[in-house]
Coordinates of C-alpha atoms in Angstrom, one line a residue:
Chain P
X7 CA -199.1 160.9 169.5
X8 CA -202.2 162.9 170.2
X9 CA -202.9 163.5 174.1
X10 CA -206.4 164.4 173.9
X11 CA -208.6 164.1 170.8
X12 CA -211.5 165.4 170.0
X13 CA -213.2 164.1 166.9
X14 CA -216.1 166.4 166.2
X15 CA -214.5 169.4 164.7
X16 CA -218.4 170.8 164.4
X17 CA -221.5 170.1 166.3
X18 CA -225.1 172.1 166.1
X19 CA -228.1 171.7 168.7
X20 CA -231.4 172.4 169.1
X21 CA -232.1 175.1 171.7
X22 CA -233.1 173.5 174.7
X23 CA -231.8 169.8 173.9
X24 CA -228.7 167.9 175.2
X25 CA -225.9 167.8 173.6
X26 CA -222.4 165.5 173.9
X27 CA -219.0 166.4 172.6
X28 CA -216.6 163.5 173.0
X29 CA -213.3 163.9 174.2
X30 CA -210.8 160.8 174.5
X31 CA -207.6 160.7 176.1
X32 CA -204.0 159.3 176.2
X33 CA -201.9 158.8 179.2
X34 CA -199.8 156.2 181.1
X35 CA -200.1 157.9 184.4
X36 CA -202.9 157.2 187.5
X37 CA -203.3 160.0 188.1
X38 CA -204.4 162.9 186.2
X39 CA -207.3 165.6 185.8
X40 CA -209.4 166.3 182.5
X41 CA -210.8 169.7 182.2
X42 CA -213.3 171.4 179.8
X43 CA -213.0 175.2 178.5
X44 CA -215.4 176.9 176.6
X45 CA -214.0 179.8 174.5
X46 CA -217.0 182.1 173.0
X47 CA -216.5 184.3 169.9
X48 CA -214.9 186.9 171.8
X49 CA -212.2 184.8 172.8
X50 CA -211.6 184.1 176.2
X51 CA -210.8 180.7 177.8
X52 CA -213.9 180.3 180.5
X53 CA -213.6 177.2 183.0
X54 CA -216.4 174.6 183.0
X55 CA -215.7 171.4 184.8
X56 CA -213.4 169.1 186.5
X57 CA -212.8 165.3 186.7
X58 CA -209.9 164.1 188.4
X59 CA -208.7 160.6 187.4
X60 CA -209.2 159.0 191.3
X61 CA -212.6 160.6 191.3
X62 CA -215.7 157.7 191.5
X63 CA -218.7 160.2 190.3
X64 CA -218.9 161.9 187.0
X65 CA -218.5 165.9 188.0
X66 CA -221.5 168.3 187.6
X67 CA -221.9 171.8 187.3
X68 CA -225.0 173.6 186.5
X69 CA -226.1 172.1 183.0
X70 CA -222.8 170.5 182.5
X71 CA -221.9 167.2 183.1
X72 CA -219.1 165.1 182.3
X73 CA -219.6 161.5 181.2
X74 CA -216.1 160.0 182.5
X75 CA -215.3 156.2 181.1
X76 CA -211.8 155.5 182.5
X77 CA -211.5 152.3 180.6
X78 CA -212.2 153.3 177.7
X79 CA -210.3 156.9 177.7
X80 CA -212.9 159.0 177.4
X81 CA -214.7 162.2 178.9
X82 CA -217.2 163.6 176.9
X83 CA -218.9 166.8 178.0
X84 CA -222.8 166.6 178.0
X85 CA -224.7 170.1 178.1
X86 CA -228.4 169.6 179.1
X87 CA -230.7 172.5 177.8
X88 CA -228.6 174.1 175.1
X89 CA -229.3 178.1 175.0
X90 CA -228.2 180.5 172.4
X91 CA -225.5 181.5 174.5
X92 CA -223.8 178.1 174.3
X93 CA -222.4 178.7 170.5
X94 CA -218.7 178.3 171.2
X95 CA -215.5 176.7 171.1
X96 CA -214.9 173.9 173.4
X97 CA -211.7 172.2 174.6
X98 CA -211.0 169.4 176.1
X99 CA -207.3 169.2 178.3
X100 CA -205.4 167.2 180.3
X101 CA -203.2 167.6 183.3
X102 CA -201.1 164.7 183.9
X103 CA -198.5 164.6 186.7
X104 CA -195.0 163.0 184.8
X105 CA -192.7 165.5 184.2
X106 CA -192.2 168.7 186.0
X107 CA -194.8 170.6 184.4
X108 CA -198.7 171.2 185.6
X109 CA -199.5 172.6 182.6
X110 CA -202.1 171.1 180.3
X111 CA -202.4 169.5 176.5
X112 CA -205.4 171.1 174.9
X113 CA -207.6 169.0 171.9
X114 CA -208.5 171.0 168.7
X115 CA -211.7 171.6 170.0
X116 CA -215.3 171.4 168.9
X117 CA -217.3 174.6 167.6
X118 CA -221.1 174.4 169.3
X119 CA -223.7 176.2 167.7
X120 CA -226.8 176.0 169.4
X121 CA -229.9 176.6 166.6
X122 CA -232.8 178.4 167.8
Chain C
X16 CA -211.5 194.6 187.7
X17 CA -210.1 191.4 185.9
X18 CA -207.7 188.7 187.5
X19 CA -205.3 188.0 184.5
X20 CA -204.7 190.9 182.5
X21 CA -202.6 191.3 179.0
X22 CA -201.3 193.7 177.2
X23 CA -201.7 195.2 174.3
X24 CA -204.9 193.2 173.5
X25 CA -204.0 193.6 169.8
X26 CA -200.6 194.3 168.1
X27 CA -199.5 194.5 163.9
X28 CA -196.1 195.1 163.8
X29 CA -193.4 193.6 161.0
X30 CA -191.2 191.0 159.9
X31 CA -187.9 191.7 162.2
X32 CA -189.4 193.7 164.9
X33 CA -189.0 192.3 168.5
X34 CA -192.2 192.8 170.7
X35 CA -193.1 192.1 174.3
X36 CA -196.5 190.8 175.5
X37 CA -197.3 191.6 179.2
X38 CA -199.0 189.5 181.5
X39 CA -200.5 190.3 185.0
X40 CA -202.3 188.6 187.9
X41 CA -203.9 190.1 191.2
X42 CA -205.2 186.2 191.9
X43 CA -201.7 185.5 193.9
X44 CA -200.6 182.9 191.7
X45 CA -197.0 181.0 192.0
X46 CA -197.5 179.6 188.5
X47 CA -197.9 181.4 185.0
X48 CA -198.0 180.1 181.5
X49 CA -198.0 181.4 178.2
X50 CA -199.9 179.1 175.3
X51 CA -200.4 180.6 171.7
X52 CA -203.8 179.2 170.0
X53 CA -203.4 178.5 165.6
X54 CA -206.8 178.0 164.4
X55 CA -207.5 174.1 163.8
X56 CA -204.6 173.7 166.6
X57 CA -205.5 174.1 170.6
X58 CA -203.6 176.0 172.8
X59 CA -200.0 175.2 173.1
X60 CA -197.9 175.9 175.5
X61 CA -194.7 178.4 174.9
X62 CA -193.4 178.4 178.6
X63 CA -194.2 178.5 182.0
X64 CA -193.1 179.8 185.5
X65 CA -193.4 178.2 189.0
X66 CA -191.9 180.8 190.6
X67 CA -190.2 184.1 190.1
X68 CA -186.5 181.8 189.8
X69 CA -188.4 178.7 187.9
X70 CA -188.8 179.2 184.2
X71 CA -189.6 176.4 181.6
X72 CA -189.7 175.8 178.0
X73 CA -192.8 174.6 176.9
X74 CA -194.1 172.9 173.9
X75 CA -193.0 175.4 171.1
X76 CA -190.2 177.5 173.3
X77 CA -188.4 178.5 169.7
X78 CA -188.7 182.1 168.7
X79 CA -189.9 183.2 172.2
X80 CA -188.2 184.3 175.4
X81 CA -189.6 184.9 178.7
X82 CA -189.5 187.3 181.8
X83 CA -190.6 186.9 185.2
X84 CA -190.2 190.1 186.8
X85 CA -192.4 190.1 189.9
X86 CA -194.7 186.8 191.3
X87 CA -197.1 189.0 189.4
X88 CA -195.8 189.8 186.4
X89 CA -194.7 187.3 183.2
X90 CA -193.4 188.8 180.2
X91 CA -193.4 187.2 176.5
X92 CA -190.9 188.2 174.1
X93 CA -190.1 188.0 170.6
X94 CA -186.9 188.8 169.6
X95 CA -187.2 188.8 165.5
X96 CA -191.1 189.0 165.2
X97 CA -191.6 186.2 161.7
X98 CA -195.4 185.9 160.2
X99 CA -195.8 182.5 161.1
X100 CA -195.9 183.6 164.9
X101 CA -199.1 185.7 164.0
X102 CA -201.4 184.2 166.6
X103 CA -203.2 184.4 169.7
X104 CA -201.5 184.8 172.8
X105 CA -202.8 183.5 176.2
X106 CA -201.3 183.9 179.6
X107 CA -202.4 182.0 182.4
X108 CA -202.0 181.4 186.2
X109 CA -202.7 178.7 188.7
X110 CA -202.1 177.5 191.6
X111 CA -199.2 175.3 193.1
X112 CA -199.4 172.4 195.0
X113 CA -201.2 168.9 195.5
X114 CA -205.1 170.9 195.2
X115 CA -207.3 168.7 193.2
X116 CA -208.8 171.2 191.0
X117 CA -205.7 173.6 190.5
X118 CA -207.7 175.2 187.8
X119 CA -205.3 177.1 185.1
X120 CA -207.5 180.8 185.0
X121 CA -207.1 182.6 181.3
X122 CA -206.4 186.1 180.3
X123 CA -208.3 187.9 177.4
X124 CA -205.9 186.9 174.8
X125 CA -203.3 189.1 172.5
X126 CA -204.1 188.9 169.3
X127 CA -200.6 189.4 167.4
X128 CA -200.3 189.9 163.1
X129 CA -197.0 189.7 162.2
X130 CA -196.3 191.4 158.8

């Protein structure tokens, strides 16, 4: 069964408007962490945010926010302010604790491009 | 000068062949981890290290051997290179231990054709 799923296999945005890429989740465990990557044409994995499972505030960084529904298995990434420089690859992932492993399951991803 | 570093950051070689991909980390890391990325697909992971004596198959461990020579240093290997493994190659370290954010930070990625 899919982990993490992430259903919009394209998205575009206006420059300078908000934009939200879903991301829903599967897991039996309490605790667990959801992360976002964004991964630019040139190819590197960047770090954008964290949400840990026991955490009571949606995370924020900069013009990224995560919208986190715990009920309903979902953290969707919200950009505010789209710039050019926001056309990439984004993944969704999850760490979960069972088993021995802190690795984490990656979605397919969703491929931004911001419009000007 | 960057944290996570790979080499070669491209490789062609052929059906048969066996290559190594290096993998190196100045960011003190216990933990490294080696994903491959398919278009359409994610990262998955191939195996990962907690220490320089803890080694672990991953997702899609089949085809692929690994070395941990140094707390630095993880090696990828394949022994009989076949064109299905043509794919990106990311290694990546973290931290260990009960930290909230525990972050996994990325290499630049080998890109590797296989013939």
């Amino acid at each position: 069964a899919q982990k993490i799923t992430q259903t919009q296999p394209g998205m575009f945005v206006q420059e300078k408007e908000a934009v939200t890429l879903d991301c829903t989740y599967d897991t039996s465990d309490q605790s667990y962490g959801l992360f976002w990557y964004k991964q630019p044409s040139s190819g590197e994995m960047i770090f954008l945010i964290y949400q840990g499972s026991y955490d009571e505030q949606n995370a924020t960084e900069g013009r990224y926010s995560l919208n986190f529904q715990k009920a309903r298995k979902s953290a969707n990434l919200v950009i505010s302010a789209s710039q050019l420089g926001d056309s990439a690859m984004y993944f969704c992932a999850m760490r979960e604790p069972s088993g021995s492993a802190r690795q984490l399951t990656f979605g397919s991803g969703t491929q931004l491009t911001v419009l000007p | 000068d960057a944290d996570v570093t790979q080499t070669p950051r491209n490789r062609i070689t052929k059906t048969g062949k066996r290559i190594m991909l290096e993998c190196s980390q100045t960011k003190g890391h216990d933990r490294m981890y080696w994903y491959r990325q398919d278009p359409g697909l994610g990262l998955r992971l191939i195996y990962y290290s907690f220490d320089v004596k803890d080694i672990n198959k991953g997702e899609i461990s089949d085809g692929y051997s690994v070395s941990r020579q140094a707390q630095a240093k993880f090696s990828l290997s394949l022994e009989s290179a076949i064109p299905n493994q043509t794919a990106l190659y990311f290694c990546a370290t973290s931290l260990a231990g009960a930290g909230r954010r525990n972050e996994q930070f990325f290499g630049p990625g080998t890109r590797l054709t296989v013939l």
